[in-house]
Each structure stands twice: as C-alpha cells, then as structure tokens.
Amino acid sequence: MKKDIILCGVGGQGILSIATIIGEAATKAGIHLKQAEVHGMSQRGGDVQSNLRLSTETIYSDLIALGSCDLIISMEPMEALRYLPYLSKDGVIVTSNKPLVNIPNYPEEKKLFEELAALPHVVQLDIEQVAKEAGNARGANVVLLGKAARYLEIVTPEQLREAVATIFARKGEAVVEANLKAFDAANEG
Amino acid sequence: MEKQLLLGDEAIALGAIHAGLSGVYAYPGTPSTEITEFIQTHPEARERGIRSRWCTNEKTAMEAALGMSYAGKRALVCMKHVGMNVCADAFVNSAITGVNGGLVVLAADDPSMHSSQNEQDSRFYGKFALVPILEPSNQQECYDMMQEAFALSERLKEPVLLRIVTRLAHSRAAVVTGEKRQQNAFSPSTDQWVLLPGIARQKYAALLEKQGAMEEEAEKSAFNRMEQGGNGRLGILACGIAYNYVKEAIGKEGHILKVSHYPLPQAQIQQLAHENEAILIVEDGQPVVEQDVKAMLGTGYKVLGRLTGHLPRTGELTPDNVAAALGKKCSTVYGKAQNVAVRPPQLCQGCGHRDVYGALRQIIEEMPDARVFGDIGCYTLGALPPFKALSSCVDMGASITMAKGAADAGLRPAIAVIGDSTFTHSGMTGLLDAINDNSPITVIISDNLTTGMTGGQDSAGLNKYEAICLGLGMDPAHLHVVTPLPKNIPAIAELIRQEIAYEGVSVIIPRRECIQTAARHAREKAKAQKAQ
C-alpha cells in the first residue's frame, strides 16, 4: 500500500507541523516515509508545499509524480487547486474554505469555489471556525489534519491522534489537550 | 544502531559528528543551512566540543577549516553552490597543499533556483580542483558518505567534495546510524604548505600523480554500482539523486549504473556502453557527466541526456521528466486549474525593510534617473511590487561596488541597498574602494540584526557597523543611523535626499530587529522567565 500526499498552503500556516505529526504516526507504525519540504525564501507569505510519501514498500523518489497524488491537504482553497495536475483519478482534496488574500490578483472567489466543487472528491471545512469553537484558535492546522484523518488509510485516525499527543508533549499537557480537542473536533474516524 | 527521521542536511550533520568531526565552518545559505544548525544544537556535538559558530563568509570558512585540517583534526565546510565561487581560491589551492586531518567540503546545489540566482553545478569545481566528489542519492547515503568522505580524505590526503541538491537537502527519511569514531588528536602538519611557485609546482605534480589512486577508489567504491537488466537497447547512468527517479520510473527493469563517487568509474561505464546500444545520462544540475561520457565513448556512440533534449536542459530532475526520458507516459488526470494565481514570497508585514523601501520609493518617483543597486537577502524582494525599487541583484556585496562603478561612469544618484550580514560577508571591501575613491554613492545598510532570509542566524558584525564604517575611513558627518518605522519614512526619505546631494560616500543604517527573530527572542525570554 502507498499514499502520496501533498500538504500545501501559505508560508506560516503550519503545514510542516501536519507533516511532522503524520511522519511520527507513520514511523511508529513501521511505514516507509519520504517527505520533501520547502525551506528558505518561499516561506515568506508565498505558496509552500510538502510532498509526503508513505508506503509499505521501499520509496525511491522524494517527489510525487504528476497524476499520482492520493490526497491533497490544503490550508487554503486556491493553494489546493495549484497542485491539481498531481492529483490521481480517485485522489481526494481536503481543504480549508477560507481564502487567504495577500496578492492583488487573487481569483474571483465564486469561480474558485465553483471549480473546486466541480471536482469529484473534495472536502471543505472552515478550519479556523472549528478551531475557535474547540477553544484552540491556533490549532486550525490540527483541525485540518483531523478532517483528513480518515482519508490517509495507511495510518489510522487513532494512530494520528497518538502522534498529535507525542509531538506536542514537550510543550506541556495543556497544549496536548488543546490540540487533541482540535483534532477530535473534525475527525470523523 | 538507531533509526531516526532526518533531512538530508541533518543526516550529513549527524554523519559528520559520528565521523569524528572537530569543527564545522559555514555561512548560512539555502539549502545548506540546516547542516550547521543541526551541529550547533546537537548534544553530542556539545559533548565532543565541536566548533560550530557561523563564519563571516564561505572563504573565511574554507580557510579556517583548512587550518583545522593542518593541525590534524577533521573539519567540514558547508555552503550553498554559489558559496563555492566565494571560497574558490582557497578550495582549489587546498587540493594543491593537500590536507592533514580529513577535510570535507559540502556544496548544496539548487537546480531550478528555488532560492538562488543561478543553477551552477559544483561538480565542475571538484573536477577543476582535481579532487574526489561524492554525491549521495538518499538520506542514508548522506549519513554513510560522511564517514567515507573523511576516511577517503585522510587516505588520499586531499579534500573531498560532497555534492547534494535541494531535494535531498530538504527531504526527510529514516536513517540508520552506525559506528561513532573518535576525533583526531592534535598533530599539526610538519610539511610546508607554502605555495611559492617552486613548492607549488612539486605539489601540483603530486596532486596529478594521485589521480590514479582517486580513479581506483571510485572504481571499487561501494557507492558506484551496476544493476543488470534491460534488453541491451539502453543503458542508464544515474548520478546521485537521479537514481531515485530512474528506479521510481522503471523499478527493476533497467540496466543501471548508479554513480555516486567521482572521478567517473571508467571501466564500469565502458562495460555499460559495451552491453547497450546507447546510454542515457540522468544527472541533476548541468550536463557534467554527459559531456565526459560523450568524450570517453567517441562520436560513434549514442549518449543521450540534457544536451540531446531527452531531458530538459535546465531545471531540476523530477519523476516526470525522468520517466518521459525513459519512454514512460505520465498519466495526468486533471490539467492546470483555472483559478490559481502566482503567490510570490513577500516581505513580512511590519518588517523594517518595508519602511526603507517606502522611503526609497519616494526618491525614485522624484528622481527618475536614480538607480538602486540591490543585494542578496530578504530585501531583494524590494524588486517586486509594490516597491519595484531595485535595478540589480547579482551576488553577495555587488550592490556597493556596482553603485560605485555606475557612479564612476556618471550615474546620479547611485544608491546601494545591502543587509547587515551581506555587508560583512562581502560588502566591506567594496565600501573601502568607494571611500578611497570618494565615489558619490549613498549606501543603505539595512540592519535587522540577523541573517534573516535563511532563518535568523547570527550576523557577524552585530553592533559593529558604525565602527566598521568609521574604521574604513567614513566621514562621520555622512554616517547616519535611523529607525525604520512607518512614521519615520518621511524623515528617512529626507535624509536620503540630503545625502544624495553630497558628492562623496554616505552610509545610512536603518536599524530595527527582524520581526521573526524579535518574536523568537520574546518567546525564549518568556520561556526562561517561566522556568525560573
């Protein structure tokens, strides 16, 4: 079994934390992993992405091939569309539905959402709202991971939940609790 | 033996620590920065007393590492590819002097220019200097090769170049760690490393004599490996990370020669050529090996690659372009989305560079003949809207010297914008030229107290900028420090106007801490207080 995942968003939205949590869960489960990140200049308000590959077999390429991505997890709706050529036929997009407009030529939102909605497997969520309701306004990225949990398949939502606890453990019990709440708020098992 | 999830950069760092490193010397540069950072914060490095503070530039780094090697200890120099240009004098000559303690030079190339101004291939430098090159294909090899690189360097008594690319530097995978070697004892060389012509000629001859031993090492290297397969039509020579894309595309089907240790293993290449009708060279970066193999096999043999259009001439390898070169169709389902706009990086909201450009924008609008020569750093983003303030950005330090040359030619006003870290890296000498010539230029040293673009590393000249400028001979009447804040933009613009009118060198230092490092320092302070 293999899962090729593109995590994307805008610099500073916390996609690398999502990658770290999935990576922890996969490593603990004994699954092979490669995760290509973007560091450097593109962090600053520009688009960022991470190619995360999980497999029960040896993984060679650090990058995902066009048309073969199983899951796009995006912190921002336009960014989800940026990687569309990588999505496989049955690939799923799990995305925030709140545009982050920091460029003058951001597309017309109505058209953007129409294009998203026309795709066969798209899950949208107001992750910031859910995070606020869960009492963890800074946990939108963990909410998104919770929403995407059931589509990962190669690791279970329960394994991901454990990884959330492990990753945030060094920040104290309160932070762990807050992030588990954020995860649970969107996780559909 | 322990398994860890590591970036390629981190695997190199840990490999170096375990290989008995005594000092790492580096200037930050994407994608190499994380190597030194890992060593700086690793408990084992602290226990072993590994020297790891940032250097002022790649040349000082290379020379200090050579000095550590002279004294008998193992040293690592890390840089991005263009850093090789900065340290080239020391690097090339370190092959002539030879080394004592193991010396490994790590160059991180950036094909596709994700965060760079060119995509030069550091393997040319290795060939040029006549030293062995190692090129890992994955994170495990990054770790393993550090051990081998130091051992090889000490066997041959020559520096070894280790070349990686962005995708390996910044990709994470599981790495199994191995044996830990002791550091070398202090034992300075008793040989003369004096490159006077008479001695240099002898040493150069000795270096040439070692080429045979270097080729032998590469020929029997465990990192170069033949994988039998295919139907005799096409042999594949895959260098470094290219091997992964080849395996991804064809699995066990092909006849593959994996090359990760140079000079090229000629006997194995001859065998691959003999058993196939043509060879496809798959290499990330420039067609270095393709040219060599073409020359080796002669015009009658078909060598395919970037020069023949089987792979793109520029840009990094991907699973897609390699699969296409191997005749595999890529199966995209969806085309490009309609409603996607380019989202370039931008200066942070609240960044002091923004206020500097706010003032410069006024000057440019008032004086259409004004030209602003930029430099390398976050502030290069001042070239993009909404500021559109820069006319040039070429290499570290070129802002001041280009402004000077343009002013010499009659350009007025000639303005240079350079960051604090870039100024100490390569700007100081140019400023001295300008002062000695009394060139009519206005230099803005935009000081955010850190090396911002690479993530906030120490800036070598912290708190010394006025003293440096005065020491170089600046007239104190034309040296100013201002605070870049939105409310101060009119006053800064007025100061620039005033200094532009002066027919000599002016330096204006807008100084305010990078908001990213300021936030980090505030968090660290809060944490420290909580701990008390």
PDB file of N, CA, C and O in Angstrom, chain B residues 49-109:
ATOM      1  N   GLY B  49      32.718  18.905  21.986  1.00  0.00           N
ATOM      2  CA  GLY B  49      33.352  20.221  21.839  1.00  0.00           C
ATOM      3  C   GLY B  49      33.571  20.619  20.389  1.00  0.00           C
ATOM      4  O   GLY B  49      34.575  21.246  20.052  1.00  0.00           O
ATOM      5  N   ILE B  50      32.629  20.242  19.512  1.00  0.00           N
ATOM      6  CA  ILE B  50      32.789  20.576  18.093  1.00  0.00           C
ATOM      7  C   ILE B  50      32.563  22.070  17.870  1.00  0.00           C
ATOM      8  O   ILE B  50      31.547  22.620  18.279  1.00  0.00           O
ATOM      9  N   ARG B  51      33.508  22.703  17.224  1.00  0.00           N
ATOM     10  CA  ARG B  51      33.440  24.138  16.941  1.00  0.00           C
ATOM     11  C   ARG B  51      32.408  24.359  15.828  1.00  0.00           C
ATOM     12  O   ARG B  51      32.488  23.721  14.778  1.00  0.00           O
ATOM     13  N   SER B  52      31.423  25.277  16.046  1.00  0.00           N
ATOM     14  CA  SER B  52      30.335  25.345  15.070  1.00  0.00           C
ATOM     15  C   SER B  52      29.768  26.742  14.826  1.00  0.00           C
ATOM     16  O   SER B  52      28.749  26.892  14.181  1.00  0.00           O
ATOM     17  N   ARG B  53      30.372  27.778  15.352  1.00  0.00           N
ATOM     18  CA  ARG B  53      29.841  29.126  15.174  1.00  0.00           C
ATOM     19  C   ARG B  53      29.873  29.548  13.699  1.00  0.00           C
ATOM     20  O   ARG B  53      30.763  29.151  12.953  1.00  0.00           O
ATOM     21  N   TRP B  54      28.892  30.384  13.282  1.00  0.00           N
ATOM     22  CA  TRP B  54      28.836  30.846  11.892  1.00  0.00           C
ATOM     23  C   TRP B  54      30.065  31.667  11.530  1.00  0.00           C
ATOM     24  O   TRP B  54      30.613  32.386  12.365  1.00  0.00           O
ATOM     25  N   CYS B  55      30.470  31.590  10.280  1.00  0.00           N
ATOM     26  CA  CYS B  55      31.600  32.374   9.778  1.00  0.00           C
ATOM     27  C   CYS B  55      31.087  33.595   9.015  1.00  0.00           C
ATOM     28  O   CYS B  55      29.919  33.660   8.642  1.00  0.00           O
ATOM     29  N   THR B  56      31.988  34.518   8.728  1.00  0.00           N
ATOM     30  CA  THR B  56      31.604  35.749   8.040  1.00  0.00           C
ATOM     31  C   THR B  56      31.289  35.498   6.568  1.00  0.00           C
ATOM     32  O   THR B  56      30.406  36.111   6.001  1.00  0.00           O
ATOM     33  N   ASN B  57      32.025  34.614   5.930  1.00  0.00           N
ATOM     34  CA  ASN B  57      31.676  34.209   4.567  1.00  0.00           C
ATOM     35  C   ASN B  57      32.299  32.841   4.257  1.00  0.00           C
ATOM     36  O   ASN B  57      32.972  32.260   5.103  1.00  0.00           O
ATOM     37  N   GLU B  58      32.047  32.344   3.065  1.00  0.00           N
ATOM     38  CA  GLU B  58      32.486  30.986   2.736  1.00  0.00           C
ATOM     39  C   GLU B  58      34.003  30.881   2.616  1.00  0.00           C
ATOM     40  O   GLU B  58      34.579  29.810   2.813  1.00  0.00           O
ATOM     41  N   LYS B  59      34.643  31.998   2.275  1.00  0.00           N
ATOM     42  CA  LYS B  59      36.103  31.968   2.129  1.00  0.00           C
ATOM     43  C   LYS B  59      36.764  31.866   3.502  1.00  0.00           C
ATOM     44  O   LYS B  59      37.669  31.050   3.701  1.00  0.00           O
ATOM     45  N   THR B  60      36.284  32.665   4.461  1.00  0.00           N
ATOM     46  CA  THR B  60      36.869  32.555   5.806  1.00  0.00           C
ATOM     47  C   THR B  60      36.593  31.157   6.364  1.00  0.00           C
ATOM     48  O   THR B  60      37.424  30.586   7.065  1.00  0.00           O
ATOM     49  N   ALA B  61      35.413  30.608   6.015  1.00  0.00           N
ATOM     50  CA  ALA B  61      35.058  29.260   6.482  1.00  0.00           C
ATOM     51  C   ALA B  61      36.024  28.223   5.924  1.00  0.00           C
ATOM     52  O   ALA B  61      36.574  27.397   6.650  1.00  0.00           O
ATOM     53  N   MET B  62      36.235  28.288   4.611  1.00  0.00           N
ATOM     54  CA  MET B  62      37.096  27.307   3.936  1.00  0.00           C
ATOM     55  C   MET B  62      38.520  27.374   4.483  1.00  0.00           C
ATOM     56  O   MET B  62      39.159  26.341   4.741  1.00  0.00           O
ATOM     57  N   GLU B  63      39.007  28.569   4.678  1.00  0.00           N
ATOM     58  CA  GLU B  63      40.387  28.725   5.146  1.00  0.00           C
ATOM     59  C   GLU B  63      40.561  28.252   6.587  1.00  0.00           C
ATOM     60  O   GLU B  63      41.556  27.603   6.927  1.00  0.00           O
ATOM     61  N   ALA B  64      39.558  28.569   7.417  1.00  0.00           N
ATOM     62  CA  ALA B  64      39.641  28.120   8.816  1.00  0.00           C
ATOM     63  C   ALA B  64      39.600  26.595   8.884  1.00  0.00           C
ATOM     64  O   ALA B  64      40.325  25.972   9.670  1.00  0.00           O
ATOM     65  N   ALA B  65      38.761  25.996   8.041  1.00  0.00           N
ATOM     66  CA  ALA B  65      38.676  24.534   8.015  1.00  0.00           C
ATOM     67  C   ALA B  65      40.005  23.932   7.569  1.00  0.00           C
ATOM     68  O   ALA B  65      40.460  22.918   8.107  1.00  0.00           O
ATOM     69  N   LEU B  66      40.645  24.574   6.598  1.00  0.00           N
ATOM     70  CA  LEU B  66      41.942  24.086   6.125  1.00  0.00           C
ATOM     71  C   LEU B  66      42.980  24.182   7.253  1.00  0.00           C
ATOM     72  O   LEU B  66      43.824  23.304   7.421  1.00  0.00           O
ATOM     73  N   GLY B  67      42.860  25.248   8.045  1.00  0.00           N
ATOM     74  CA  GLY B  67      43.755  25.410   9.197  1.00  0.00           C
ATOM     75  C   GLY B  67      43.542  24.309  10.225  1.00  0.00           C
ATOM     76  O   GLY B  67      44.502  23.765  10.786  1.00  0.00           O
ATOM     77  N   MET B  68      42.264  23.964  10.468  1.00  0.00           N
ATOM     78  CA  MET B  68      41.983  22.884  11.423  1.00  0.00           C
ATOM     79  C   MET B  68      42.555  21.564  10.903  1.00  0.00           C
ATOM     80  O   MET B  68      43.119  20.773  11.660  1.00  0.00           O
ATOM     81  N   SER B  69      42.412  21.360   9.590  1.00  0.00           N
ATOM     82  CA  SER B  69      42.961  20.151   8.974  1.00  0.00           C
ATOM     83  C   SER B  69      44.485  20.143   9.101  1.00  0.00           C
ATOM     84  O   SER B  69      45.093  19.112   9.401  1.00  0.00           O
ATOM     85  N   TYR B  70      45.112  21.297   8.905  1.00  0.00           N
ATOM     86  CA  TYR B  70      46.572  21.428   9.047  1.00  0.00           C
ATOM     87  C   TYR B  70      47.005  20.945  10.430  1.00  0.00           C
ATOM     88  O   TYR B  70      48.013  20.262  10.585  1.00  0.00           O
ATOM     89  N   ALA B  71      46.183  21.314  11.430  1.00  0.00           N
ATOM     90  CA  ALA B  71      46.512  20.948  12.812  1.00  0.00           C
ATOM     91  C   ALA B  71      46.156  19.502  13.128  1.00  0.00           C
ATOM     92  O   ALA B  71      46.307  19.052  14.257  1.00  0.00           O
ATOM     93  N   GLY B  72      45.631  18.771  12.124  1.00  0.00           N
ATOM     94  CA  GLY B  72      45.442  17.336  12.292  1.00  0.00           C
ATOM     95  C   GLY B  72      44.014  16.887  12.546  1.00  0.00           C
ATOM     96  O   GLY B  72      43.739  15.697  12.617  1.00  0.00           O
ATOM     97  N   LYS B  73      43.087  17.848  12.697  1.00  0.00           N
ATOM     98  CA  LYS B  73      41.713  17.470  13.058  1.00  0.00           C
ATOM     99  C   LYS B  73      40.787  17.493  11.843  1.00  0.00           C
ATOM    100  O   LYS B  73      41.097  18.098  10.827  1.00  0.00           O
ATOM    101  N   ARG B  74      39.637  16.827  12.012  1.00  0.00           N
ATOM    102  CA  ARG B  74      38.677  16.737  10.899  1.00  0.00           C
ATOM    103  C   ARG B  74      37.779  17.974  10.864  1.00  0.00           C
ATOM    104  O   ARG B  74      37.224  18.372  11.889  1.00  0.00           O
ATOM    105  N   ALA B  75      37.646  18.533   9.665  1.00  0.00           N
ATOM    106  CA  ALA B  75      36.856  19.755   9.514  1.00  0.00           C
ATOM    107  C   ALA B  75      35.892  19.618   8.348  1.00  0.00           C
ATOM    108  O   ALA B  75      36.173  18.935   7.361  1.00  0.00           O
ATOM    109  N   LEU B  76      34.740  20.276   8.498  1.00  0.00           N
ATOM    110  CA  LEU B  76      33.705  20.284   7.466  1.00  0.00           C
ATOM    111  C   LEU B  76      33.395  21.737   7.119  1.00  0.00           C
ATOM    112  O   LEU B  76      33.267  22.576   8.013  1.00  0.00           O
ATOM    113  N   VAL B  77      33.290  22.019   5.818  1.00  0.00           N
ATOM    114  CA  VAL B  77      32.883  23.342   5.358  1.00  0.00           C
ATOM    115  C   VAL B  77      31.564  23.153   4.623  1.00  0.00           C
ATOM    116  O   VAL B  77      31.453  22.267   3.790  1.00  0.00           O
ATOM    117  N   CYS B  78      30.548  23.977   4.934  1.00  0.00           N
ATOM    118  CA  CYS B  78      29.247  23.819   4.270  1.00  0.00           C
ATOM    119  C   CYS B  78      28.835  25.117   3.607  1.00  0.00           C
ATOM    120  O   CYS B  78      28.997  26.185   4.193  1.00  0.00           O
ATOM    121  N   MET B  79      28.253  24.997   2.430  1.00  0.00           N
ATOM    122  CA  MET B  79      27.790  26.201   1.745  1.00  0.00           C
ATOM    123  C   MET B  79      26.788  25.840   0.663  1.00  0.00           C
ATOM    124  O   MET B  79      26.700  24.683   0.251  1.00  0.00           O
ATOM    125  N   LYS B  80      26.042  26.861   0.223  1.00  0.00           N
ATOM    126  CA  LYS B  80      25.251  26.664  -0.979  1.00  0.00           C
ATOM    127  C   LYS B  80      26.198  26.784  -2.165  1.00  0.00           C
ATOM    128  O   LYS B  80      27.309  27.310  -2.032  1.00  0.00           O
ATOM    129  N   HIS B  81      25.721  26.362  -3.341  1.00  0.00           N
ATOM    130  CA  HIS B  81      26.600  26.274  -4.508  1.00  0.00           C
ATOM    131  C   HIS B  81      27.347  27.567  -4.812  1.00  0.00           C
ATOM    132  O   HIS B  81      28.547  27.540  -5.079  1.00  0.00           O
ATOM    133  N   VAL B  82      26.657  28.722  -4.748  1.00  0.00           N
ATOM    134  CA  VAL B  82      27.349  29.961  -5.107  1.00  0.00           C
ATOM    135  C   VAL B  82      28.425  30.327  -4.086  1.00  0.00           C
ATOM    136  O   VAL B  82      29.336  31.102  -4.392  1.00  0.00           O
ATOM    137  N   GLY B  83      28.350  29.740  -2.905  1.00  0.00           N
ATOM    138  CA  GLY B  83      29.421  29.914  -1.923  1.00  0.00           C
ATOM    139  C   GLY B  83      30.738  29.356  -2.440  1.00  0.00           C
ATOM    140  O   GLY B  83      31.815  29.818  -2.055  1.00  0.00           O
ATOM    141  N   MET B  84      30.647  28.355  -3.321  1.00  0.00           N
ATOM    142  CA  MET B  84      31.869  27.787  -3.916  1.00  0.00           C
ATOM    143  C   MET B  84      32.629  28.859  -4.698  1.00  0.00           C
ATOM    144  O   MET B  84      33.863  28.829  -4.755  1.00  0.00           O
ATOM    145  N   ASN B  85      31.885  29.797  -5.303  1.00  0.00           N
ATOM    146  CA  ASN B  85      32.557  30.886  -6.030  1.00  0.00           C
ATOM    147  C   ASN B  85      33.340  31.759  -5.053  1.00  0.00           C
ATOM    148  O   ASN B  85      34.436  32.227  -5.363  1.00  0.00           O
ATOM    149  N   VAL B  86      32.741  31.984  -3.883  1.00  0.00           N
ATOM    150  CA  VAL B  86      33.365  32.866  -2.892  1.00  0.00           C
ATOM    151  C   VAL B  86      34.633  32.228  -2.336  1.00  0.00           C
ATOM    152  O   VAL B  86      35.631  32.891  -2.109  1.00  0.00           O
ATOM    153  N   CYS B  87      34.598  30.910  -2.116  1.00  0.00           N
ATOM    154  CA  CYS B  87      35.754  30.248  -1.481  1.00  0.00           C
ATOM    155  C   CYS B  87      36.645  29.559  -2.503  1.00  0.00           C
ATOM    156  O   CYS B  87      37.555  28.818  -2.130  1.00  0.00           O
ATOM    157  N   ALA B  88      36.409  29.805  -3.798  1.00  0.00           N
ATOM    158  CA  ALA B  88      37.098  29.033  -4.837  1.00  0.00           C
ATOM    159  C   ALA B  88      38.622  29.116  -4.714  1.00  0.00           C
ATOM    160  O   ALA B  88      39.317  28.117  -4.906  1.00  0.00           O
ATOM    161  N   ASP B  89      39.134  30.277  -4.373  1.00  0.00           N
ATOM    162  CA  ASP B  89      40.592  30.443  -4.279  1.00  0.00           C
ATOM    163  C   ASP B  89      41.156  29.467  -3.246  1.00  0.00           C
ATOM    164  O   ASP B  89      42.084  28.693  -3.525  1.00  0.00           O
ATOM    165  N   ALA B  90      40.540  29.497  -2.073  1.00  0.00           N
ATOM    166  CA  ALA B  90      41.014  28.608  -1.007  1.00  0.00           C
ATOM    167  C   ALA B  90      40.750  27.146  -1.346  1.00  0.00           C
ATOM    168  O   ALA B  90      41.584  26.273  -1.087  1.00  0.00           O
ATOM    169  N   PHE B  91      39.588  26.871  -1.932  1.00  0.00           N
ATOM    170  CA  PHE B  91      39.222  25.480  -2.231  1.00  0.00           C
ATOM    171  C   PHE B  91      40.187  24.855  -3.240  1.00  0.00           C
ATOM    172  O   PHE B  91      40.731  23.769  -3.023  1.00  0.00           O
ATOM    173  N   VAL B  92      40.398  25.544  -4.344  1.00  0.00           N
ATOM    174  CA  VAL B  92      41.256  24.995  -5.398  1.00  0.00           C
ATOM    175  C   VAL B  92      42.678  24.787  -4.865  1.00  0.00           C
ATOM    176  O   VAL B  92      43.316  23.771  -5.128  1.00  0.00           O
ATOM    177  N   ASN B  93      43.147  25.748  -4.075  1.00  0.00           N
ATOM    178  CA  ASN B  93      44.512  25.636  -3.572  1.00  0.00           C
ATOM    179  C   ASN B  93      44.654  24.620  -2.443  1.00  0.00           C
ATOM    180  O   ASN B  93      45.752  24.116  -2.196  1.00  0.00           O
ATOM    181  N   SER B  94      43.536  24.292  -1.768  1.00  0.00           N
ATOM    182  CA  SER B  94      43.607  23.262  -0.725  1.00  0.00           C
ATOM    183  C   SER B  94      43.920  21.902  -1.345  1.00  0.00           C
ATOM    184  O   SER B  94      44.440  21.011  -0.673  1.00  0.00           O
ATOM    185  N   ALA B  95      43.588  21.742  -2.629  1.00  0.00           N
ATOM    186  CA  ALA B  95      43.955  20.489  -3.310  1.00  0.00           C
ATOM    187  C   ALA B  95      45.457  20.470  -3.591  1.00  0.00           C
ATOM    188  O   ALA B  95      46.074  19.414  -3.639  1.00  0.00           O
ATOM    189  N   ILE B  96      46.044  21.644  -3.759  1.00  0.00           N
ATOM    190  CA  ILE B  96      47.492  21.726  -4.016  1.00  0.00           C
ATOM    191  C   ILE B  96      48.275  21.502  -2.719  1.00  0.00           C
ATOM    192  O   ILE B  96      49.253  20.758  -2.701  1.00  0.00           O
ATOM    193  N   THR B  97      47.812  22.159  -1.639  1.00  0.00           N
ATOM    194  CA  THR B  97      48.520  21.932  -0.366  1.00  0.00           C
ATOM    195  C   THR B  97      48.320  20.500   0.101  1.00  0.00           C
ATOM    196  O   THR B  97      49.194  19.910   0.719  1.00  0.00           O
ATOM    197  N   GLY B  98      47.126  19.944  -0.202  1.00  0.00           N
ATOM    198  CA  GLY B  98      46.738  18.673   0.394  1.00  0.00           C
ATOM    199  C   GLY B  98      46.278  18.927   1.815  1.00  0.00           C
ATOM    200  O   GLY B  98      46.309  20.073   2.292  1.00  0.00           O
ATOM    201  N   VAL B  99      45.824  17.878   2.490  1.00  0.00           N
ATOM    202  CA  VAL B  99      45.293  18.061   3.840  1.00  0.00           C
ATOM    203  C   VAL B  99      46.027  17.159   4.815  1.00  0.00           C
ATOM    204  O   VAL B  99      46.754  16.249   4.424  1.00  0.00           O
ATOM    205  N   ASN B 100      45.809  17.424   6.103  1.00  0.00           N
ATOM    206  CA  ASN B 100      46.360  16.582   7.165  1.00  0.00           C
ATOM    207  C   ASN B 100      45.200  15.839   7.828  1.00  0.00           C
ATOM    208  O   ASN B 100      44.920  14.691   7.511  1.00  0.00           O
ATOM    209  N   GLY B 101      44.415  16.512   8.681  1.00  0.00           N
ATOM    210  CA  GLY B 101      43.165  15.914   9.153  1.00  0.00           C
ATOM    211  C   GLY B 101      42.166  15.908   8.011  1.00  0.00           C
ATOM    212  O   GLY B 101      42.247  16.736   7.102  1.00  0.00           O
ATOM    213  N   GLY B 102      41.209  15.001   8.016  1.00  0.00           N
ATOM    214  CA  GLY B 102      40.209  14.895   6.943  1.00  0.00           C
ATOM    215  C   GLY B 102      39.484  16.216   6.732  1.00  0.00           C
ATOM    216  O   GLY B 102      39.099  16.887   7.684  1.00  0.00           O
ATOM    217  N   LEU B 103      39.320  16.598   5.458  1.00  0.00           N
ATOM    218  CA  LEU B 103      38.638  17.851   5.130  1.00  0.00           C
ATOM    219  C   LEU B 103      37.551  17.563   4.098  1.00  0.00           C
ATOM    220  O   LEU B 103      37.840  17.089   3.003  1.00  0.00           O
ATOM    221  N   VAL B 104      36.302  17.847   4.473  1.00  0.00           N
ATOM    222  CA  VAL B 104      35.181  17.628   3.561  1.00  0.00           C
ATOM    223  C   VAL B 104      34.513  18.968   3.274  1.00  0.00           C
ATOM    224  O   VAL B 104      34.206  19.740   4.194  1.00  0.00           O
ATOM    225  N   VAL B 105      34.327  19.241   1.997  1.00  0.00           N
ATOM    226  CA  VAL B 105      33.675  20.479   1.557  1.00  0.00           C
ATOM    227  C   VAL B 105      32.300  20.102   1.022  1.00  0.00           C
ATOM    228  O   VAL B 105      32.182  19.316   0.088  1.00  0.00           O
ATOM    229  N   LEU B 106      31.259  20.639   1.651  1.00  0.00           N
ATOM    230  CA  LEU B 106      29.896  20.289   1.279  1.00  0.00           C
ATOM    231  C   LEU B 106      29.293  21.427   0.467  1.00  0.00           C
ATOM    232  O   LEU B 106      29.187  22.547   0.955  1.00  0.00           O
ATOM    233  N   ALA B 107      28.913  21.121  -0.776  1.00  0.00           N
ATOM    234  CA  ALA B 107      28.248  22.121  -1.615  1.00  0.00           C
ATOM    235  C   ALA B 107      26.820  21.663  -1.896  1.00  0.00           C
ATOM    236  O   ALA B 107      26.609  20.559  -2.385  1.00  0.00           O
ATOM    237  N   ALA B 108      25.860  22.514  -1.552  1.00  0.00           N
ATOM    238  CA  ALA B 108      24.454  22.189  -1.779  1.00  0.00           C
ATOM    239  C   ALA B 108      23.972  22.972  -2.996  1.00  0.00           C
ATOM    240  O   ALA B 108      23.814  24.189  -2.933  1.00  0.00           O
ATOM    241  N   ASP B 109      23.771  22.261  -4.085  1.00  0.00           N
ATOM    242  CA  ASP B 109      23.349  22.895  -5.338  1.00  0.00           C
ATOM    243  C   ASP B 109      21.836  23.083  -5.356  1.00  0.00           C
ATOM    244  O   ASP B 109      21.108  22.357  -4.683  1.00  0.00           O
TER     245      ASP B 109
END
